[in-house]
C-alpha positions as a Python dict, from the first residue, in 0.01 Angstrom:
ca = {
    (1, 'M'): (0, 0, 0),
    (2, 'A'): (-116, -257, -258),
    (3, 'R'): (-404, -359, -29),
    (4, 'Q'): (-496, 8, 14),
    (5, 'D'): (-503, 55, -363),
    (6, 'Y'): (-722, -252, -400),
    (7, 'Q'): (-976, -126, -146),
    (8, 'Q'): (-977, 210, -322),
    (9, 'Q'): (-1055, 36, -650),
    (10, 'L'): (-1354, -135, -490),
    (11, 'E'): (-1480, 189, -337),
    (12, 'S'): (-1436, 372, -666),
    (13, 'L'): (-1627, 100, -849),
    (14, 'R'): (-1925, 138, -616),
    (15, 'E'): (-1916, 517, -649),
    (16, 'D'): (-1901, 494, -1029),
    (17, 'V'): (-2191, 248, -1043),
    (18, 'L'): (-2396, 486, -827),
    (19, 'Y'): (-2301, 776, -1054),
    (20, 'M'): (-2419, 577, -1355),
    (21, 'S'): (-2749, 508, -1179),
    (22, 'E'): (-2797, 880, -1108),
    (23, 'L'): (-2741, 959, -1475),
    (24, 'V'): (-2982, 687, -1589),
    (25, 'L'): (-3249, 798, -1340),
    (26, 'E'): (-3214, 1158, -1459),
    (27, 'R'): (-3259, 1052, -1824),
    (28, 'L'): (-3553, 836, -1727),
    (29, 'R'): (-3724, 1128, -1555),
    (30, 'M'): (-3655, 1346, -1859),
    (31, 'S'): (-3816, 1087, -2086),
    (32, 'F'): (-4131, 1098, -1870),
    (33, 'D'): (-4134, 1477, -1900),
    (34, 'A'): (-4096, 1449, -2277),
    (35, 'L'): (-4393, 1212, -2291),
    (36, 'E'): (-4613, 1428, -2072),
    (37, 'Q'): (-4522, 1762, -2227),
    (38, 'K'): (-4456, 1639, -2583),
    (39, 'D'): (-4133, 1836, -2558),
    (40, 'E'): (-3907, 1762, -2853),
    (41, 'A'): (-3605, 1937, -2701),
    (42, 'I'): (-3612, 1718, -2388),
    (43, 'A'): (-3669, 1406, -2598),
    (44, 'E'): (-3368, 1486, -2816),
    (45, 'Q'): (-3153, 1539, -2507),
    (46, 'V'): (-3239, 1190, -2386),
    (47, 'I'): (-3180, 1033, -2727),
    (48, 'Q'): (-2850, 1209, -2785),
    (49, 'G'): (-2737, 1135, -2429),
    (50, 'D'): (-2770, 759, -2471),
    (51, 'H'): (-2414, 747, -2606),
    (52, 'E'): (-2283, 883, -2275),
    (53, 'I'): (-2454, 604, -2081),
    (54, 'N'): (-2326, 340, -2323),
    (55, 'Q'): (-1970, 469, -2292),
    (56, 'L'): (-1991, 476, -1914),
    (57, 'Y'): (-2113, 116, -1921),
    (58, 'L'): (-1814, 11, -2132),
    (59, 'D'): (-1572, 194, -1902),
    (60, 'L'): (-1716, 27, -1593),
    (61, 'E'): (-1719, -311, -1764),
    (62, 'Q'): (-1346, -270, -1827),
    (63, 'D'): (-1290, -165, -1465),
    (64, 'C'): (-1460, -486, -1345),
    (65, 'I'): (-1249, -697, -1581),
    (66, 'D'): (-928, -526, -1471),
    (67, 'I'): (-998, -583, -1100),
    (68, 'L'): (-1087, -946, -1162),
    (69, 'A'): (-776, -1006, -1371),
    (70, 'L'): (-523, -816, -1162),
    (71, 'Q'): (-652, -868, -807),
    (72, 'Q'): (-815, -1213, -832),
    (73, 'P'): (-1073, -1135, -561),
    (74, 'V'): (-1251, -1407, -365),
    (75, 'A'): (-1561, -1445, -146),
    (76, 'G'): (-1744, -1118, -73),
    (77, 'D'): (-1526, -903, -297),
    (78, 'L'): (-1583, -1137, -590),
    (79, 'R'): (-1959, -1126, -535),
    (80, 'F'): (-1947, -747, -515),
    (81, 'I'): (-1760, -711, -845),
    (82, 'A'): (-1971, -971, -1027),
    (83, 'S'): (-2293, -816, -897),
    (84, 'S'): (-2179, -466, -990),
    (85, 'F'): (-2110, -587, -1343),
    (86, 'K'): (-2461, -732, -1371),
    (87, 'I'): (-2614, -415, -1225),
    (88, 'I'): (-2448, -184, -1478),
    (89, 'T'): (-2590, -408, -1749),
    (90, 'D'): (-2940, -351, -1612),
    (91, 'L'): (-2873, 22, -1584),
    (92, 'E'): (-2759, 38, -1947),
    (93, 'R'): (-3079, -134, -2055),
    (94, 'I'): (-3289, 107, -1849),
    (95, 'G'): (-3107, 385, -2035),
    (96, 'D'): (-3210, 222, -2362),
    (97, 'L'): (-3571, 209, -2245),
    (98, 'A'): (-3558, 579, -2153),
    (99, 'T'): (-3444, 644, -2510),
    (100, 'N'): (-3739, 440, -2639),
    (101, 'L'): (-3980, 650, -2433),
    (102, 'A'): (-3827, 972, -2563),
    (103, 'E'): (-3864, 848, -2921),
    (104, 'Y'): (-4230, 761, -2862),
    (105, 'S'): (-4292, 1119, -2746),
    (106, 'L'): (-4159, 1255, -3076),
    (107, 'N'): (-4407, 1054, -3281),
    (108, 'A'): (-4728, 1074, -3078),
    (109, 'E'): (-5005, 1247, -3272),
    (110, 'Q'): (-5262, 1294, -2998),
    (111, 'D'): (-5346, 1227, -2634),
    (112, 'I'): (-5546, 908, -2608),
    (113, 'Y'): (-5679, 711, -2313),
    (114, 'P'): (-5632, 972, -2039),
    (115, 'E'): (-5761, 707, -1796),
    (116, 'V'): (-5430, 522, -1847),
    (117, 'D'): (-5198, 681, -1592),
    (118, 'V'): (-4866, 658, -1777),
    (119, 'Q'): (-4703, 912, -1546),
    (120, 'G'): (-4814, 718, -1240),
    (121, 'L'): (-4669, 397, -1381),
    (122, 'G'): (-4351, 583, -1466),
    (123, 'D'): (-4323, 721, -1113),
    (124, 'L'): (-4356, 370, -969),
    (125, 'A'): (-4092, 228, -1202),
    (126, 'H'): (-3854, 519, -1135),
    (127, 'E'): (-3900, 478, -759),
    (128, 'M'): (-3824, 106, -779),
    (129, 'V'): (-3496, 168, -962),
    (130, 'E'): (-3404, 445, -718),
    (131, 'D'): (-3478, 224, -416),
    (132, 'A'): (-3288, -68, -569),
    (133, 'M'): (-2979, 148, -609),
    (134, 'D'): (-3018, 279, -253),
    (135, 'A'): (-3015, -84, -136),
    (136, 'Y'): (-2694, -139, -336),
    (137, 'A'): (-2538, 175, -184),
    (138, 'T'): (-2624, 81, 175),
    (139, 'D'): (-2604, -302, 162),
    (140, 'D'): (-2970, -336, 267),
    (141, 'P'): (-3102, -692, 214),
    (142, 'D'): (-3450, -617, 352),
    (143, 'A'): (-3497, -340, 94),
    (144, 'C'): (-3403, -585, -182),
    (145, 'R'): (-3678, -825, -80),
    (146, 'K'): (-3936, -544, -52),
    (147, 'I'): (-3856, -419, -402),
    (148, 'S'): (-3904, -766, -544),
    (149, 'R'): (-4249, -792, -384),
    (150, 'R'): (-4351, -452, -528),
    (151, 'D'): (-4297, -584, -881),
    (152, 'D'): (-4631, -768, -865),
    (153, 'E'): (-4809, -436, -811),
    (154, 'I'): (-4669, -266, -1119),
    (155, 'D'): (-4715, -583, -1329),
    (156, 'A'): (-5085, -583, -1239),
    (157, 'L'): (-5122, -211, -1312),
    (158, 'C'): (-4951, -248, -1651),
    (159, 'E'): (-5172, -545, -1737),
    (160, 'E'): (-5482, -347, -1642),
    (161, 'A'): (-5366, -50, -1851),
    (162, 'S'): (-5301, -268, -2155),
    (163, 'Q'): (-5642, -435, -2122),
    (164, 'T'): (-5810, -94, -2102),
    (165, 'V'): (-5653, 9, -2432),
    (166, 'V'): (-5728, -317, -2612),
    (167, 'R'): (-6086, -337, -2481),
    (168, 'D'): (-6162, 17, -2594),
    (169, 'L'): (-6010, -46, -2933),
    (170, 'L'): (-6228, -352, -2985),
    (171, 'E'): (-6541, -155, -2893),
    (172, 'R'): (-6472, 144, -3120),
    (173, 'E'): (-6679, 220, -3428),
    (174, 'F'): (-6457, 294, -3729),
    (175, 'D'): (-6722, 329, -4000),
    (176, 'E'): (-6716, 711, -4005),
    (177, 'K'): (-6338, 748, -3980),
    (178, 'S'): (-6109, 791, -4277),
    (179, 'S'): (-5824, 549, -4336),
    (180, 'E'): (-5581, 825, -4235),
    (181, 'D'): (-5760, 876, -3903),
    (182, 'I'): (-5763, 504, -3837),
    (183, 'E'): (-5393, 474, -3918),
    (184, 'A'): (-5306, 765, -3686),
    (185, 'L'): (-5513, 613, -3406),
    (186, 'M'): (-5352, 271, -3450),
    (187, 'N'): (-5005, 426, -3443),
    (188, 'D'): (-5083, 608, -3119),
    (189, 'V'): (-5234, 293, -2966),
    (190, 'S'): (-4926, 95, -3063),
    (191, 'R'): (-4698, 355, -2904),
    (192, 'L'): (-4904, 359, -2586),
    (193, 'L'): (-4889, -20, -2555),
    (194, 'L'): (-4513, -10, -2614),
    (195, 'T'): (-4481, 260, -2348),
    (196, 'I'): (-4666, 44, -2095),
    (197, 'R'): (-4450, -256, -2188),
    (198, 'D'): (-4128, -57, -2146),
    (199, 'L'): (-4234, 79, -1806),
    (200, 'E'): (-4296, -278, -1692),
    (201, 'R'): (-3951, -376, -1819),
    (202, 'I'): (-3792, -94, -1621),
    (203, 'S'): (-3945, -234, -1303),
    (204, 'D'): (-3816, -580, -1400),
    (205, 'H'): (-3464, -436, -1422),
    (206, 'A'): (-3511, -285, -1075),
    (207, 'V'): (-3590, -634, -947),
    (208, 'N'): (-3278, -769, -1121),
    (209, 'I'): (-3069, -503, -947),
    (210, 'S'): (-3222, -598, -612),
    (211, 'A'): (-3160, -966, -677),
    (212, 'R'): (-2792, -910, -756),
    (213, 'T'): (-2755, -679, -457),
    (214, 'L'): (-2902, -941, -224),
    (215, 'Y'): (-2662, -1198, -366),
    (216, 'M'): (-2375, -952, -318),
    (217, 'I'): (-2465, -891, 48),
    (218, 'E'): (-2572, -1233, 170),
    (219, 'S'): (-2468, -1478, -103),
    (220, 'D'): (-2842, -1542, -132),
    (221, 'D'): (-2969, -1618, -483),
    (222, 'E'): (-3340, -1647, -392),
    (223, 'L'): (-3440, -1349, -610),
    (224, 'I'): (-3228, -1446, -911),
    (225, 'Y'): (-3439, -1604, -1181),
}
């Protein structure tokens, strides 16, 4: 019976981690909608909902500690618990980044640089997190390695987007603009650059999740860095 309870604890931990990922992915998608639609109601939902993600993280952290302390797992079970703990940390940070994106949407004054495909970058980052959690759910080492390789693509796209913004800013003529117009433009540029940076960070967290999942499955630390 004790062994049965222990296995149930492990299964419940995986289910709860996957539930947390679903919640984070939902909030992340909402933050993209808030950015695209400049919808204050959606943005506030994301911001106010960050507490729920933080509390879930703390609850799962305690679950991991309790299993480690009471069951003293070894080998594969120990890797699973340790990796799950690291993964919920990445998920909590993705939740924080979703909150950042929602806050940016509240303060944006105007649409600038339509050639910068923020929604496209967001879709790629969201997909990477989703696929990383699918790999965790199904113990798929090949998917983990593929996700890591995809990170180079989004890094290059984010770098290109940032360069587009900076290059245009350097080429602009400000002589005929008022100081208020210049300040508003600079604020929007700053927010756009922060948005691009945060989308890149989300993809980095997806790689971290894949790295820990690969270690969990195969005791292979090749993606951990």
